[in-house]
Every structure is written in structure tokens, then in C-alpha cells.
XYZ file of C-alpha atoms in Angstrom:
686
model
C 205.103 -153.689 -34.503
C 203.949 -150.490 -32.201
C 206.975 -148.062 -31.353
C 207.706 -147.624 -27.671
C 207.411 -144.461 -26.131
C 209.302 -142.894 -23.226
C 207.034 -141.233 -20.369
C 207.370 -139.785 -17.006
C 207.398 -142.053 -13.939
C 204.571 -142.068 -11.653
C 204.511 -139.012 -9.282
C 204.238 -139.272 -5.301
C 200.983 -141.210 -4.160
C 198.552 -139.338 -1.423
C 197.101 -142.097 0.384
C 193.653 -141.662 1.842
C 191.579 -144.587 2.983
C 188.030 -144.587 1.457
C 185.623 -147.631 1.785
C 188.148 -150.493 0.913
C 190.491 -148.244 -1.241
C 193.116 -145.711 -1.077
C 192.659 -142.667 -3.224
C 195.871 -141.048 -4.759
C 196.247 -137.927 -6.896
C 199.689 -137.830 -8.010
C 201.589 -134.297 -7.977
C 202.187 -134.094 -11.789
C 201.157 -136.099 -15.095
C 202.483 -139.795 -15.088
C 202.415 -142.747 -17.248
C 203.684 -146.291 -17.416
C 205.809 -147.518 -20.240
C 203.382 -148.544 -23.119
C 203.174 -152.227 -24.111
C 204.022 -153.290 -27.719
C 200.735 -155.191 -28.193
C 196.960 -154.870 -27.117
C 195.319 -158.016 -26.818
C 191.325 -157.947 -26.514
C 189.784 -159.879 -23.573
C 186.714 -158.391 -24.143
C 185.500 -156.667 -27.113
C 181.983 -156.357 -28.885
C 183.096 -158.284 -32.164
C 184.524 -161.164 -29.909
C 182.051 -161.242 -26.848
C 181.901 -158.866 -23.906
C 180.502 -158.501 -20.345
C 178.603 -155.623 -18.863
C 181.357 -155.281 -15.979
C 184.663 -156.606 -15.412
C 186.395 -157.589 -12.168
C 189.981 -157.079 -11.553
C 192.547 -157.883 -8.550
C 196.132 -158.353 -7.994
C 198.458 -159.827 -5.226
C 200.415 -156.320 -5.458
C 197.455 -154.286 -5.403
C 196.183 -152.400 -8.279
C 197.057 -148.724 -9.717
C 194.014 -147.279 -11.634
C 194.320 -144.332 -13.857
C 191.296 -142.271 -14.425
C 192.504 -141.611 -18.139
C 195.233 -143.561 -19.907
C 198.334 -143.980 -18.181
C 198.895 -140.517 -16.510
C 196.696 -137.867 -14.394
C 194.582 -138.649 -11.570
C 194.665 -142.154 -10.100
C 193.260 -144.605 -7.416
C 194.879 -147.543 -5.778
C 193.544 -150.651 -4.822
C 194.532 -152.929 -1.692
C 196.354 -155.995 -2.715
C 193.882 -159.132 -3.165
C 190.833 -156.725 -3.018
C 188.512 -157.347 -6.208
C 187.584 -154.052 -8.019
C 184.884 -153.924 -10.772
C 184.320 -151.393 -13.576
C 181.317 -150.735 -15.774
C 180.418 -147.999 -17.951
C 177.791 -145.410 -16.628
C 174.634 -145.919 -18.316
C 170.663 -146.875 -17.582
C 169.845 -149.395 -15.378
C 166.514 -150.658 -13.412
C 166.308 -150.629 -9.867
C 164.239 -153.601 -9.041
C 164.326 -153.591 -5.025
C 165.650 -151.515 -2.214
C 165.992 -153.091 1.065
C 168.133 -152.960 4.455
C 167.824 -156.638 4.524
C 170.598 -158.236 2.627
C 168.777 -161.750 2.720
C 165.940 -160.049 0.805
C 167.936 -158.327 -1.676
C 169.966 -161.385 -2.500
C 166.272 -163.077 -3.162
C 165.385 -160.420 -5.561
C 168.884 -160.688 -7.060
C 168.351 -164.288 -8.075
C 164.826 -163.323 -9.159
C 166.127 -160.826 -11.241
C 169.308 -162.292 -12.453
C 167.524 -164.342 -15.499
C 166.412 -161.085 -17.061
C 169.895 -159.230 -17.500
C 173.020 -158.148 -15.804
C 171.970 -158.032 -11.857
C 173.973 -156.706 -9.340
C 173.728 -155.266 -5.734
C 175.039 -152.105 -4.838
C 175.018 -150.638 -1.204
C 174.948 -147.199 0.314
C 174.816 -146.149 3.911
C 171.961 -144.052 4.161
C 170.640 -142.489 7.535
C 172.936 -144.681 9.568
C 171.876 -147.779 8.185
C 173.100 -149.862 4.820
C 170.450 -150.036 2.145
C 171.001 -152.593 -0.614
C 169.743 -151.542 -4.137
C 169.335 -154.427 -6.590
C 169.789 -153.488 -10.124
C 169.561 -154.745 -13.673
C 172.160 -152.898 -15.616
C 173.675 -152.687 -19.224
C 170.919 -150.815 -20.971
C 171.983 -148.544 -23.715
C 169.294 -146.091 -23.523
C 166.435 -144.848 -21.179
C 163.845 -146.577 -23.951
C 165.660 -149.926 -23.663
C 165.435 -149.843 -20.063
C 161.889 -148.949 -19.918
C 160.895 -151.759 -22.515
C 162.698 -154.238 -19.961
C 160.166 -153.479 -17.280
C 157.427 -155.183 -19.002
C 159.675 -158.617 -18.908
C 160.343 -158.693 -15.251
C 158.065 -160.864 -13.086
C 155.432 -159.231 -11.003
C 156.723 -160.512 -7.772
C 159.579 -158.015 -8.229
C 157.278 -155.139 -8.136
C 157.656 -151.754 -9.775
C 161.345 -151.034 -11.342
C 162.552 -147.690 -11.389
C 164.991 -146.381 -14.112
C 168.274 -145.161 -13.257
C 170.424 -143.004 -15.636
C 173.934 -141.386 -16.194
C 173.094 -137.709 -15.200
C 174.697 -136.612 -12.301
C 174.766 -133.374 -10.147
C 178.018 -132.167 -8.299
C 177.605 -130.844 -4.656
C 181.159 -129.532 -4.559
C 184.539 -129.924 -5.600
C 187.604 -130.387 -3.309
C 191.388 -130.623 -3.011
C 191.315 -133.614 -0.693
C 189.635 -136.712 -0.299
C 188.834 -135.818 3.413
C 186.735 -132.709 2.719
C 184.827 -134.495 -0.186
C 184.113 -137.626 1.997
C 182.867 -135.029 4.895
C 180.047 -133.693 2.504
C 179.314 -136.890 1.133
C 178.518 -138.493 4.404
C 176.642 -135.490 5.417
C 174.137 -136.122 2.500
C 174.101 -139.664 3.423
C 173.088 -139.117 6.786
C 170.326 -136.874 5.409
C 169.032 -139.709 3.172
C 170.338 -138.549 -0.161
C 172.698 -140.875 -2.179
C 175.899 -139.193 -2.700
C 179.189 -140.776 -3.877
C 182.779 -139.573 -4.416
C 183.873 -139.065 -7.795
C 187.752 -138.740 -8.983
C 188.370 -136.711 -12.079
C 190.989 -134.149 -13.521
C 190.684 -130.790 -12.928
C 191.099 -127.976 -15.585
C 194.813 -128.416 -15.421
C 194.684 -132.312 -15.759
C 195.435 -132.744 -11.795
C 193.286 -135.008 -9.854
C 190.544 -133.585 -7.902
C 187.575 -134.731 -5.768
C 183.954 -134.220 -6.012
C 180.626 -135.155 -4.482
C 178.155 -136.416 -6.932
C 174.508 -137.290 -6.669
C 171.737 -138.103 -8.729
C 172.120 -141.078 -11.131
C 169.131 -139.560 -12.905
C 167.354 -140.555 -16.391
C 165.890 -137.134 -16.876
C 166.998 -133.784 -16.657
C 163.823 -132.803 -14.561
C 164.653 -135.511 -12.089
C 168.186 -134.427 -11.691
C 166.914 -130.856 -11.194
C 164.492 -131.635 -8.235
C 167.513 -133.779 -6.590
C 169.662 -130.520 -7.074
C 166.846 -128.442 -5.107
C 167.007 -130.978 -2.438
C 170.602 -130.986 -1.918
C 170.618 -126.961 -2.016
C 167.931 -127.191 0.712
C 169.861 -129.699 2.885
C 173.209 -128.131 2.531
C 172.702 -124.530 1.684
C 176.496 -123.834 1.387
C 177.114 -126.407 -1.276
C 178.131 -125.449 -4.647
C 175.263 -127.465 -6.528
C 175.846 -127.786 -10.207
C 175.387 -130.199 -13.043
C 178.477 -132.636 -13.117
C 180.244 -132.643 -16.593
C 179.755 -136.211 -17.624
C 181.724 -135.692 -20.713
C 185.034 -135.534 -18.920
C 186.901 -138.770 -17.786
C 185.869 -139.800 -14.080
C 185.660 -142.734 -11.653
C 182.420 -142.631 -9.455
C 183.014 -144.890 -6.367
C 180.314 -147.668 -5.584
C 180.224 -150.140 -3.120
C 179.479 -153.600 -4.752
C 178.164 -156.678 -2.583
C 176.681 -158.790 -5.534
C 176.940 -162.476 -4.780
C 180.127 -164.182 -5.900
C 182.356 -161.424 -4.759
C 183.535 -163.212 -1.621
C 182.436 -159.979 0.336
C 182.124 -156.769 -1.142
C 184.228 -154.608 -3.887
C 184.677 -151.348 -5.036
C 182.702 -150.760 -8.328
C 183.872 -147.835 -10.531
C 181.518 -146.251 -13.104
C 183.165 -144.336 -15.675
C 182.074 -142.232 -18.789
C 181.433 -144.450 -21.823
C 182.160 -141.798 -24.072
C 185.883 -142.300 -24.905
C 187.321 -142.668 -21.723
C 190.015 -145.287 -21.367
C 191.048 -146.668 -17.809
C 194.545 -148.013 -17.272
C 194.881 -150.674 -14.553
C 198.436 -152.171 -13.362
C 199.372 -154.622 -10.907
C 201.649 -153.192 -8.042
C 205.318 -154.178 -8.042
C 205.042 -155.966 -11.296
C 202.475 -158.374 -10.010
C 200.032 -159.955 -12.843
C 196.228 -158.638 -12.818
C 193.755 -161.217 -12.278
C 190.149 -161.049 -14.626
C 187.756 -162.895 -12.607
C 185.168 -163.074 -15.838
C 187.885 -164.317 -17.936
C 188.201 -167.805 -16.033
C 190.087 -166.198 -13.287
C 193.232 -165.923 -15.371
C 196.092 -163.806 -14.687
C 198.086 -161.525 -17.124
C 201.300 -159.647 -17.406
C 201.316 -156.028 -18.444
C 198.400 -153.379 -17.833
C 194.540 -153.537 -18.458
C 192.832 -150.738 -20.683
C 189.191 -150.445 -20.022
C 186.652 -148.744 -22.118
C 183.698 -148.723 -24.335
C 184.144 -149.660 -28.027
C 181.134 -149.908 -30.364
C 178.879 -149.451 -27.545
C 180.058 -152.257 -25.255
C 182.578 -152.679 -22.507
C 186.251 -153.693 -23.915
C 188.997 -155.022 -21.926
C 192.429 -155.025 -23.525
C 195.521 -156.418 -22.212
C 198.475 -154.366 -23.034
C 202.150 -156.050 -22.752
C 205.369 -156.356 -24.609
C 204.947 -158.644 -27.438
C 207.593 -161.257 -26.452
C 205.950 -161.757 -23.070
C 202.440 -161.996 -24.830
C 204.199 -164.908 -26.703
C 205.054 -166.470 -23.619
C 201.605 -167.444 -23.063
C 200.767 -167.996 -26.644
C 203.063 -170.640 -27.233
C 202.109 -172.432 -24.017
C 198.314 -172.138 -25.097
C 198.789 -173.138 -28.511
C 200.989 -176.196 -27.981
C 201.855 -178.736 -25.355
C 205.265 -177.612 -23.453
C 206.150 -181.427 -23.273
C 206.538 -181.157 -26.913
C 210.130 -180.911 -28.570
C 211.653 -177.583 -28.334
C 211.985 -177.397 -32.069
C 208.373 -177.515 -32.676
C 207.947 -174.954 -29.905
C 210.235 -172.369 -31.710
C 208.353 -172.921 -34.994
C 205.229 -172.041 -33.174
C 206.742 -169.029 -31.607
C 207.882 -167.790 -34.939
C 204.583 -168.192 -36.738
C 202.742 -166.635 -33.608
C 204.954 -163.742 -33.653
C 204.533 -163.026 -37.289
C 200.733 -163.394 -37.173
C 200.750 -160.915 -34.212
C 202.936 -158.280 -35.975
C 200.872 -158.767 -39.153
C 197.273 -157.746 -37.782
C 197.697 -154.104 -37.163
C 194.997 -152.764 -34.962
C 192.550 -155.313 -36.221
C 189.735 -154.641 -33.960
C 190.412 -150.749 -33.970
C 191.628 -150.439 -30.320
C 193.416 -153.795 -30.266
C 195.765 -155.873 -32.428
C 194.231 -159.352 -31.565
C 191.760 -161.093 -29.588
C 192.900 -163.787 -27.130
C 190.840 -166.644 -28.680
C 191.596 -169.051 -31.662
C 189.677 -166.520 -33.977
C 193.238 -165.044 -33.541
C 195.905 -166.862 -31.354
C 194.925 -168.538 -28.019
C 196.430 -166.604 -25.164
C 195.455 -167.812 -21.590
C 197.537 -165.675 -19.438
C 200.424 -166.285 -17.251
C 198.956 -169.806 -16.301
C 199.752 -170.840 -19.807
C 203.606 -169.842 -19.577
C 205.936 -172.631 -19.005
C 209.749 -172.846 -19.046
C 209.636 -174.373 -22.160
C 207.429 -172.017 -23.959
C 209.556 -168.914 -22.713
C 212.944 -170.593 -23.776
C 211.341 -171.316 -27.336
C 210.322 -167.250 -27.537
C 213.590 -166.453 -26.094
C 215.474 -168.581 -28.622
C 213.853 -166.998 -31.506
C 213.303 -163.381 -30.126
C 212.567 -161.002 -32.860
C 212.312 -163.636 -35.713
C 209.409 -163.636 -38.171
C 208.408 -164.887 -41.443
C 208.889 -162.966 -44.515
C 208.513 -163.135 -48.369
C 211.385 -162.447 -50.823
C 210.832 -158.644 -50.444
C 210.680 -158.690 -46.745
C 207.063 -158.397 -46.267
C 205.468 -160.261 -43.318
C 203.342 -163.139 -44.595
C 200.073 -164.567 -43.249
C 201.331 -167.513 -41.151
C 198.389 -169.504 -41.131
C 198.523 -172.519 -38.765
C 196.119 -175.057 -37.479
C 196.119 -177.920 -35.023
C 195.923 -181.037 -37.386
C 195.602 -181.205 -41.010
C 194.197 -184.795 -41.149
C 197.044 -185.998 -43.240
C 196.975 -183.560 -45.830
C 197.215 -179.620 -46.005
C 194.159 -177.806 -47.421
C 193.860 -175.394 -50.639
C 192.977 -171.968 -49.991
C 189.798 -172.540 -52.449
C 188.355 -175.274 -49.875
C 188.581 -172.662 -46.796
C 187.991 -169.162 -47.487
C 188.333 -169.049 -51.232
C 191.148 -166.366 -51.482
C 194.530 -166.477 -51.929
C 197.226 -167.881 -49.445
C 200.248 -167.751 -51.671
C 202.816 -168.709 -48.894
C 201.004 -171.745 -47.569
C 201.704 -175.093 -49.314
C 198.443 -176.810 -50.440
C 198.126 -180.433 -50.585
C 201.048 -181.688 -49.007
C 201.455 -184.687 -46.898
C 201.415 -183.670 -43.215
C 202.417 -186.345 -40.655
C 199.595 -185.760 -38.361
C 198.831 -189.220 -36.711
C 200.502 -188.522 -33.812
C 197.222 -187.146 -32.463
C 195.988 -190.788 -32.374
C 198.574 -192.349 -30.348
C 197.965 -194.026 -27.206
C 194.039 -193.503 -27.533
C 191.995 -196.393 -26.290
C 189.534 -198.048 -28.826
C 185.803 -197.603 -27.904
C 183.317 -200.366 -28.275
C 180.050 -199.571 -29.972
C 177.197 -201.414 -28.305
C 173.480 -202.176 -28.442
C 171.756 -200.552 -25.483
C 168.584 -201.747 -23.832
C 166.113 -199.259 -25.463
C 167.497 -200.235 -29.022
C 169.680 -197.395 -29.347
C 173.588 -197.466 -29.770
C 176.489 -196.035 -27.536
C 180.038 -196.244 -27.108
C 181.955 -197.738 -23.922
C 185.717 -197.397 -23.364
C 187.436 -200.485 -24.093
C 189.597 -200.202 -20.823
C 186.251 -200.320 -18.904
C 184.973 -203.558 -20.661
C 186.474 -206.932 -21.909
C 185.363 -209.053 -24.837
C 183.902 -212.275 -23.209
C 184.189 -214.758 -26.164
C 180.327 -215.058 -25.922
C 178.302 -214.575 -29.046
C 174.818 -213.043 -29.555
C 172.062 -215.189 -31.413
C 173.259 -213.207 -34.269
C 176.661 -214.018 -33.991
C 177.931 -210.699 -32.654
C 180.411 -210.553 -29.695
C 179.571 -209.938 -26.296
C 181.380 -207.465 -23.952
C 181.324 -207.414 -20.162
C 181.737 -204.282 -18.115
C 184.673 -204.385 -15.852
C 184.133 -201.141 -13.947
C 181.746 -199.185 -11.748
C 179.354 -196.596 -12.868
C 180.894 -196.409 -16.568
C 179.737 -193.884 -18.686
C 178.126 -194.697 -22.119
C 178.313 -192.165 -24.774
C 176.808 -191.576 -28.249
C 180.376 -190.984 -29.850
C 183.670 -191.907 -28.861
C 185.121 -189.279 -26.878
C 184.671 -187.616 -23.487
C 182.870 -184.085 -23.584
C 180.232 -183.600 -21.012
C 178.619 -180.772 -22.874
C 178.878 -181.777 -26.421
C 178.790 -185.420 -25.887
C 177.158 -186.382 -22.498
C 176.645 -189.776 -21.172
C 173.358 -191.342 -22.269
C 173.693 -194.350 -19.836
C 175.655 -195.812 -17.189
C 176.854 -199.323 -16.756
C 177.736 -201.394 -13.707
C 180.667 -204.092 -13.151
C 179.276 -207.380 -14.746
C 176.612 -205.839 -17.268
C 176.825 -207.524 -20.861
C 176.267 -205.641 -24.104
C 176.283 -206.990 -27.864
C 179.100 -205.282 -29.769
C 178.353 -203.914 -32.925
C 181.785 -202.442 -33.903
C 184.742 -200.909 -32.561
C 186.287 -197.136 -33.174
C 189.346 -195.416 -31.979
C 188.845 -192.560 -29.422
C 188.091 -189.338 -31.282
C 191.054 -187.149 -31.434
C 192.459 -184.325 -33.488
C 193.659 -186.797 -36.294
C 190.317 -189.115 -36.678
C 187.220 -188.310 -35.013
C 183.353 -189.114 -35.263
C 180.585 -186.620 -34.140
C 176.988 -187.223 -33.754
C 174.482 -188.855 -34.221
C 172.482 -185.656 -34.552
C 168.799 -185.685 -35.423
C 167.203 -184.088 -38.365
C 165.940 -181.223 -36.307
C 169.236 -180.403 -34.549
C 171.089 -180.220 -37.861
C 168.168 -178.246 -39.284
C 168.415 -175.741 -36.637
C 172.304 -175.477 -36.773
C 172.439 -175.037 -40.802
C 169.532 -172.518 -40.962
C 171.407 -170.546 -37.928
C 174.289 -170.284 -40.537
C 172.525 -170.266 -43.921
C 168.831 -168.935 -43.125
C 166.217 -170.797 -44.979
C 168.616 -173.409 -46.360
C 166.102 -176.049 -45.015
C 162.544 -175.696 -45.374
C 160.058 -178.373 -43.891
C 161.865 -181.694 -42.590
C 165.609 -182.297 -43.401
C 165.333 -185.723 -44.913
C 168.762 -186.296 -46.876
C 172.177 -184.509 -46.280
C 175.060 -185.400 -48.385
C 178.399 -184.069 -49.549
C 177.931 -182.869 -53.060
C 181.655 -181.367 -54.004
C 185.132 -181.770 -52.654
C 188.031 -179.853 -52.968
C 191.761 -180.893 -54.229
C 192.742 -182.200 -50.582
C 189.323 -183.782 -50.439
C 187.892 -181.282 -47.953
C 184.027 -180.623 -48.344
C 183.308 -177.677 -50.619
C 179.540 -178.345 -50.877
C 176.611 -179.928 -48.940
C 173.286 -180.329 -49.922
C 170.220 -180.766 -47.695
C 167.222 -182.300 -49.472
C 168.927 -182.237 -52.561
C 169.590 -178.612 -52.720
C 173.057 -176.813 -51.779
C 173.430 -175.188 -48.589
C 174.783 -171.827 -49.343
C 177.626 -170.552 -47.056
C 179.916 -167.584 -47.619
C 183.084 -169.879 -47.597
C 183.297 -173.621 -47.534
C 184.975 -173.669 -43.958
C 181.519 -172.317 -42.440
C 180.432 -175.833 -43.050
C 181.940 -176.755 -39.774
C 179.733 -174.312 -37.643
C 176.829 -175.074 -40.025
C 176.790 -178.776 -38.959
C 176.826 -178.257 -35.406
C 180.557 -177.545 -34.847
C 182.601 -180.285 -36.645
C 186.303 -180.216 -36.043
C 187.236 -179.809 -39.934
C 185.537 -179.927 -43.180
C 187.499 -183.379 -44.077
C 184.286 -185.569 -43.417
C 182.034 -188.055 -44.863
C 178.107 -188.205 -43.629
C 176.527 -191.474 -42.538
C 172.713 -191.033 -42.899
C 171.420 -193.645 -40.755
C 167.805 -193.083 -41.829
C 168.710 -193.627 -45.614
C 169.373 -197.035 -47.038
C 168.436 -199.276 -49.771
C 166.827 -202.745 -49.040
C 167.289 -205.490 -51.643
C 164.423 -207.919 -52.022
C 163.465 -211.120 -54.015
C 164.209 -211.210 -57.659
C 166.408 -207.958 -57.475
C 163.814 -205.833 -56.108
C 165.194 -202.583 -54.431
C 163.303 -200.194 -52.136
C 165.022 -197.041 -51.194
C 164.460 -195.338 -47.677
C 163.189 -193.033 -46.410
C 159.977 -193.520 -48.782
C 156.955 -191.697 -48.915
C 154.491 -194.639 -48.692
C 155.176 -196.048 -45.560
C 158.159 -197.264 -43.356
C 160.352 -200.495 -43.392
C 158.504 -203.392 -41.963
C 160.285 -206.115 -40.097
C 159.015 -209.667 -40.560
C 159.453 -212.216 -37.997
C 160.079 -215.887 -38.241
C 156.391 -216.311 -37.352
C 155.182 -214.362 -40.204
C 154.217 -211.369 -37.916
C 155.321 -207.982 -39.340
C 155.826 -204.532 -37.410
C 157.215 -201.121 -38.613
C 160.824 -200.533 -37.612
C 160.988 -197.748 -35.172
C 163.763 -195.746 -33.484
C 167.020 -197.384 -34.014
C 167.569 -200.571 -35.451
C 170.372 -202.892 -36.783
C 171.042 -204.195 -40.257
C 173.479 -207.028 -40.988
C 175.043 -207.730 -44.458
C 175.963 -210.949 -45.894
C 179.379 -210.415 -44.572
C 178.275 -210.178 -40.923
C 178.854 -206.435 -40.760
C 176.373 -204.526 -38.761
C 174.988 -200.971 -39.409
C 172.907 -199.040 -37.126
C 169.976 -197.461 -38.867
C 166.875 -194.976 -37.901
C 163.503 -194.975 -38.882
C 163.732 -191.305 -38.688
C 166.546 -189.457 -40.617
C 169.599 -189.100 -38.333
C 173.571 -188.272 -39.248
C 176.757 -189.074 -38.305
C 179.867 -187.472 -39.391
C 183.345 -189.539 -39.688
C 186.091 -187.211 -40.512
C 189.920 -186.237 -40.072
C 191.734 -183.191 -38.944
C 190.864 -180.290 -36.726
C 190.934 -176.818 -38.140
C 191.186 -175.138 -41.436
C 194.066 -176.967 -42.760
C 196.031 -174.208 -43.988
C 199.828 -173.511 -43.314
C 201.511 -175.251 -40.679
C 199.856 -178.241 -38.936
C 200.913 -178.009 -35.031
C 200.734 -181.917 -34.809
C 202.742 -182.206 -38.059
C 205.276 -180.029 -36.417
C 205.485 -182.441 -33.539
C 206.267 -185.341 -35.875
C 208.722 -183.361 -37.783
C 210.581 -182.201 -34.841
C 210.635 -185.944 -33.682
C 212.156 -186.903 -36.938
C 215.138 -184.387 -36.586
C 213.614 -181.168 -38.324
C 214.864 -177.747 -36.631
C 212.281 -175.274 -36.467
C 213.523 -173.431 -39.795
C 213.082 -176.636 -41.541
C 209.657 -177.329 -40.191
C 208.637 -173.776 -41.199
C 209.845 -174.457 -44.660
C 208.101 -177.458 -44.951
C 204.606 -175.816 -44.590
C 205.372 -172.273 -46.076
C 206.314 -171.417 -49.539
C 209.121 -168.785 -50.609
C 209.748 -167.347 -47.013
C 212.632 -166.189 -45.107
C 213.356 -165.997 -41.314
C 214.473 -162.519 -40.377
C 214.799 -160.578 -37.410
C 212.153 -157.700 -37.012
């Protein structure tokens, strides 16, 4: 755990109206209380954005560097954007906002587009830009990709000149406005002086080359002979104030450019109010935000006390309607995990996703989650020598916990492998889905509560269902996900279909994914294991399993698909919930003919022919159905296609969250739940 440090309180604010903000320079060094944990909301290794937009109902205090020194303050509810200074393409300048917005929409598909505004010569001029380029060369190479309708694009860069430095914002604003009136873009910059106190400068330029900046400097000297013109020191921390009118901001926002070379801005909400991060699904967060550049990309780090972080982790990782003992077990496991990571990401301990632990901000906090954290405050899982264990956990083990060899191949001495895990609570109350034949010959699923079995039979003796709702979606697999499993057809009240099977709605315990075409799976496999499938994907089969039955090897066209560790088969096979699965190859089957003849499909010398009662033969195409002697029907395809039928959700190591639910319902307390899933551990106070 990071040690807390005591820092001076924030000194008095000097409030000077400027654009939509009030600038303030404290009378001495200041810093807020340092949080205990740093959570990466955006970072290069976990995904980031070119700019981030913050706001708070209590206003924002924005520190130029760290939590002390010069700062600015934002109005309550006013969005504020931040992005590192760098290279950009200026694709359009116009006083017509409608024209600027049209250019913005045309440019947006080619990069990070934005619209900045300046009051030049008594009128507002809008500048449409594509930003986020790391170098002048990268920006210039992007010009050729832009449509000709946007016209020529100019390169802007991170080189600035200073027209003067002042003790007050009023003096700086007067010079800035004088330059703007004469058609020179100038902006206010807030930065520390040699003593570390805040000062105000008027910057101009945004040049991509020294020669360009030198020409602008001569222009400024000519227009304002009294100006103390010199090159701005871009190596120091600064906030360069711009006006952002990019669509989606509900008006305008102050946009701060900052030094990408080591500067870390600190942002806190006024009066303890949480900070909203627009680009992170509009979530709000306790504590403060640290904004910097890490490994060449924008990083946004939420800093807050560990226990307050856990309020949201427990609420994000486990439904708060679950028993308190399950929530307590989650709190102890999550606390141990967070403390054990150290500065995993160099500037942050953990990320906010399930790569580490889900952390969805204050919106995930509930009284039950907070109570579980407080009831176990400071408690962690340790081994016999007092060292924190690696408290792995997953949503659902599918009835049996995994062995480390089935997941990452390494050691996990404190997780119990191969134990029975009572995980079927995830399937409670889930409706059945009827698998039906569609008019185009393919199959799909419809929820049983939107259809009824009529008692009628098809010519082949299969049951017939009738739709009882209006506009009912039919999907390829039995679950609702409009992205991964979108509707393939719609049915209306009274429509009838032949039912070929019935499956429970896919859930964390038992699930079906697919069918996927051979091309879809080939693309997914080769993305994770380059070159694993050469030519067409014809067959895909499980060729090895681990002790708990999880897949440890999959072969495509008879050759093993190489992955770094077995759990990567989940992503290599189009994002499966777990590796406890079987593969149904709908394009692979055996036909038994007369006198014991056997024909294996697919075959090289032709496809399957269907013979009608009149003796006419045709090649089977698309999807068709095969009935065996017992009356069971199987959907088959002329071309290779694959369905995955499995159990569990996640890697399967350590504690099962659904298992914790069932154990708590059976009377286990949180300590017993943790002892059930972890070996040789003690619960101790950190």
C-alpha cells in the first residue's frame, strides 16, 4: 500500500474571469491529500483516447503540475478538455460554424477531429483540426489520406513563442486581445515562474518548424514593439488555454494543451464532488484525476483511498442483491489483489477493467457494497509467512475450478484446482429458447415466453410452435446481445415454425456461441496465432484437455493452433466465455449408406446430394437438417461452420463469484467461502 503523506493545504485563490473559467494562482505551494491507489482509466497498454473531458458539479481545481503550485479553477458543471501538445493538421478555417461542422464530419473518419475557436479581428474563426500525431512526419503523411474535398491541410506543431509574462491575468489578457484584434492567434498560458509560483504568459505560434516560429515572432515584434518576444520554454509544465466547440460538448469547453514531456496535471472536484469523465462512459469518480503522457499516449489516472476504490469494485464485480457474506468475500479478495499489484503499469497500480478488476466509479457503489468493504476494512489474504497471495477469481467456474496448467501454464499455489464449485445459480430462472427452422432454410432461436408449442406436427413429425408476441426477434444463438448476437429475423403473432430443439438461455454457467462461418473463425484464429490457418478452414476440433476438462489444445485442419497459453483460445475463437467447451462442426458428418458404406463429409470429390421420392437428386446447399433413427434432428451445413457449447465464464482459477453466492446461501460466512477456494491462507489485517 502506498504510504500517505502530509502536504500543505491549498492557499488562497485569485479569481479572474477568463473565457469560461476563473484562473487562480495560489500564494504559495499547495497539495491535496495523496490517495492510496492509482487506477488507470486510460493508459497505453489498456486503451486510451487523444483527449479527455472532465467536469464536476462542485467545479474543478486544476493544478498545472502535481497537487501544488499554479492552478486554475473551472465553473461547476462546465466541461473541461485536456490533451497533450503535439502535431495536428488544420483542415479548414472558417467564420461559418455550419461549414466548420461539415468539414469536421468529413475529417472525423481520418483521425481525432476537433473544432477550436479564436476571436480574430473582431469575429470568431473556427479551426477544424485532426490531432494526436506524434511527429511532423506522421502528420504530413496523413495529408495524403484526406479527401480532396477538404482542400490543402497545414501542419501545426508544439513550438510556441511568448509575447510577454505577467503577474496578473488582466495584464496578460490585454496583450492577448491586442494581438487577436490584429489577426495574430494568441493564447493565455499558465505556468510556474522560477520560484514555483503561478504566472501568466501570452503565447503564439503553434508552429511545426523553428523557421515558421521565427517569422511569427517578427510579426509580433512589428505589431507590438513593446512586447518582450522570446521562444516559450515548452519543457516546463504549462496549461495553454484554448476554446473548444467540437460537436457533442453541449456548447463550448475550455481546452487545455499541456507539455507531453513529463507533466502531470492534477484535477479535483470542488467540495468533495466526484469528477465525471465523459470519455469513460460518463462515469463519475471519487478522489482526483492525474493527467499525463505515458509511453507516448494520454494517460488518465484516478487517485483515491483504497477502501473508497473498493466500494465501486465490489459493486462492479458482484450484484449488491447477493448475500452480504459473498460481498465480504469479494471485498477481501479485491483488496488483496489491488495491494499485491504494486505499480503494475508504471504510473498506476491497476486498470479499471477486468484485465485487473472492474471499477465503474461512484455509479457502482451501493449501501450493500460499502457495508461489505467497511465490515472487512483492511482485511487481506496472506500465506503462512504473511505475504499477500495472488487472489485470482472469476465469474463462474462451470461447476469445477481450473488447474493453472489449463490457464496460464504457471504456478498458482494458493488456488484449489479441480474442486466442485456450486455455480449453477447463474442458470436459475433463465427461459428456454426454441431452435426453429426459418423460411430460408437456416436455423435460429426464439425465446419460449414469446412462443407456444401447438401440438401440431410437421410432415417429418417435428413439433410446431406459434409466435405469441409482435415483432419478436429471432437470433442465431439463445441469448440477447445486439452486437455479438444480433437478430437475424423477426416474427409476428401467429407465425408458425418447425422446432428442431430446445436449449436454455445462455448464461455464465452454460452457454452456446455461434454458429460462425469458417472465414469468421479463420480471421479470429490468425489474429491471435498468425499463420495458424493457411487456405480454407475445413475442420476445427479439440485435441487436448486439462485435468478439469478445459481445452488446452485446438487443432485446425489437423494442425494444432499455437497460442502462448491455453486461456488464449477464448479470444482466438471469437471471444468465448471460457475454455470449457465442445465444438460442433456443422459441416462435418458421416453418412451411412447401404451395405455398411460410410461417406465422410466434407469430401474432395463433391458435396452431399439429396434424393427425393421421385428419384431427383440435388446438391445440398446452405443449411439443412439430418434426422437419425431416434428422431433427433441435427442442423448441418454444406460449407464448414462451427458452434461452441460450453460452461463457465472466465479463467476458472481461485474464487468463483457464483460459487460464493451459492455457498453464502448455504450458510457459509465470508471466511469459509475464501477458505473453500484458496489453499493455506489466513485472513489478516494489513
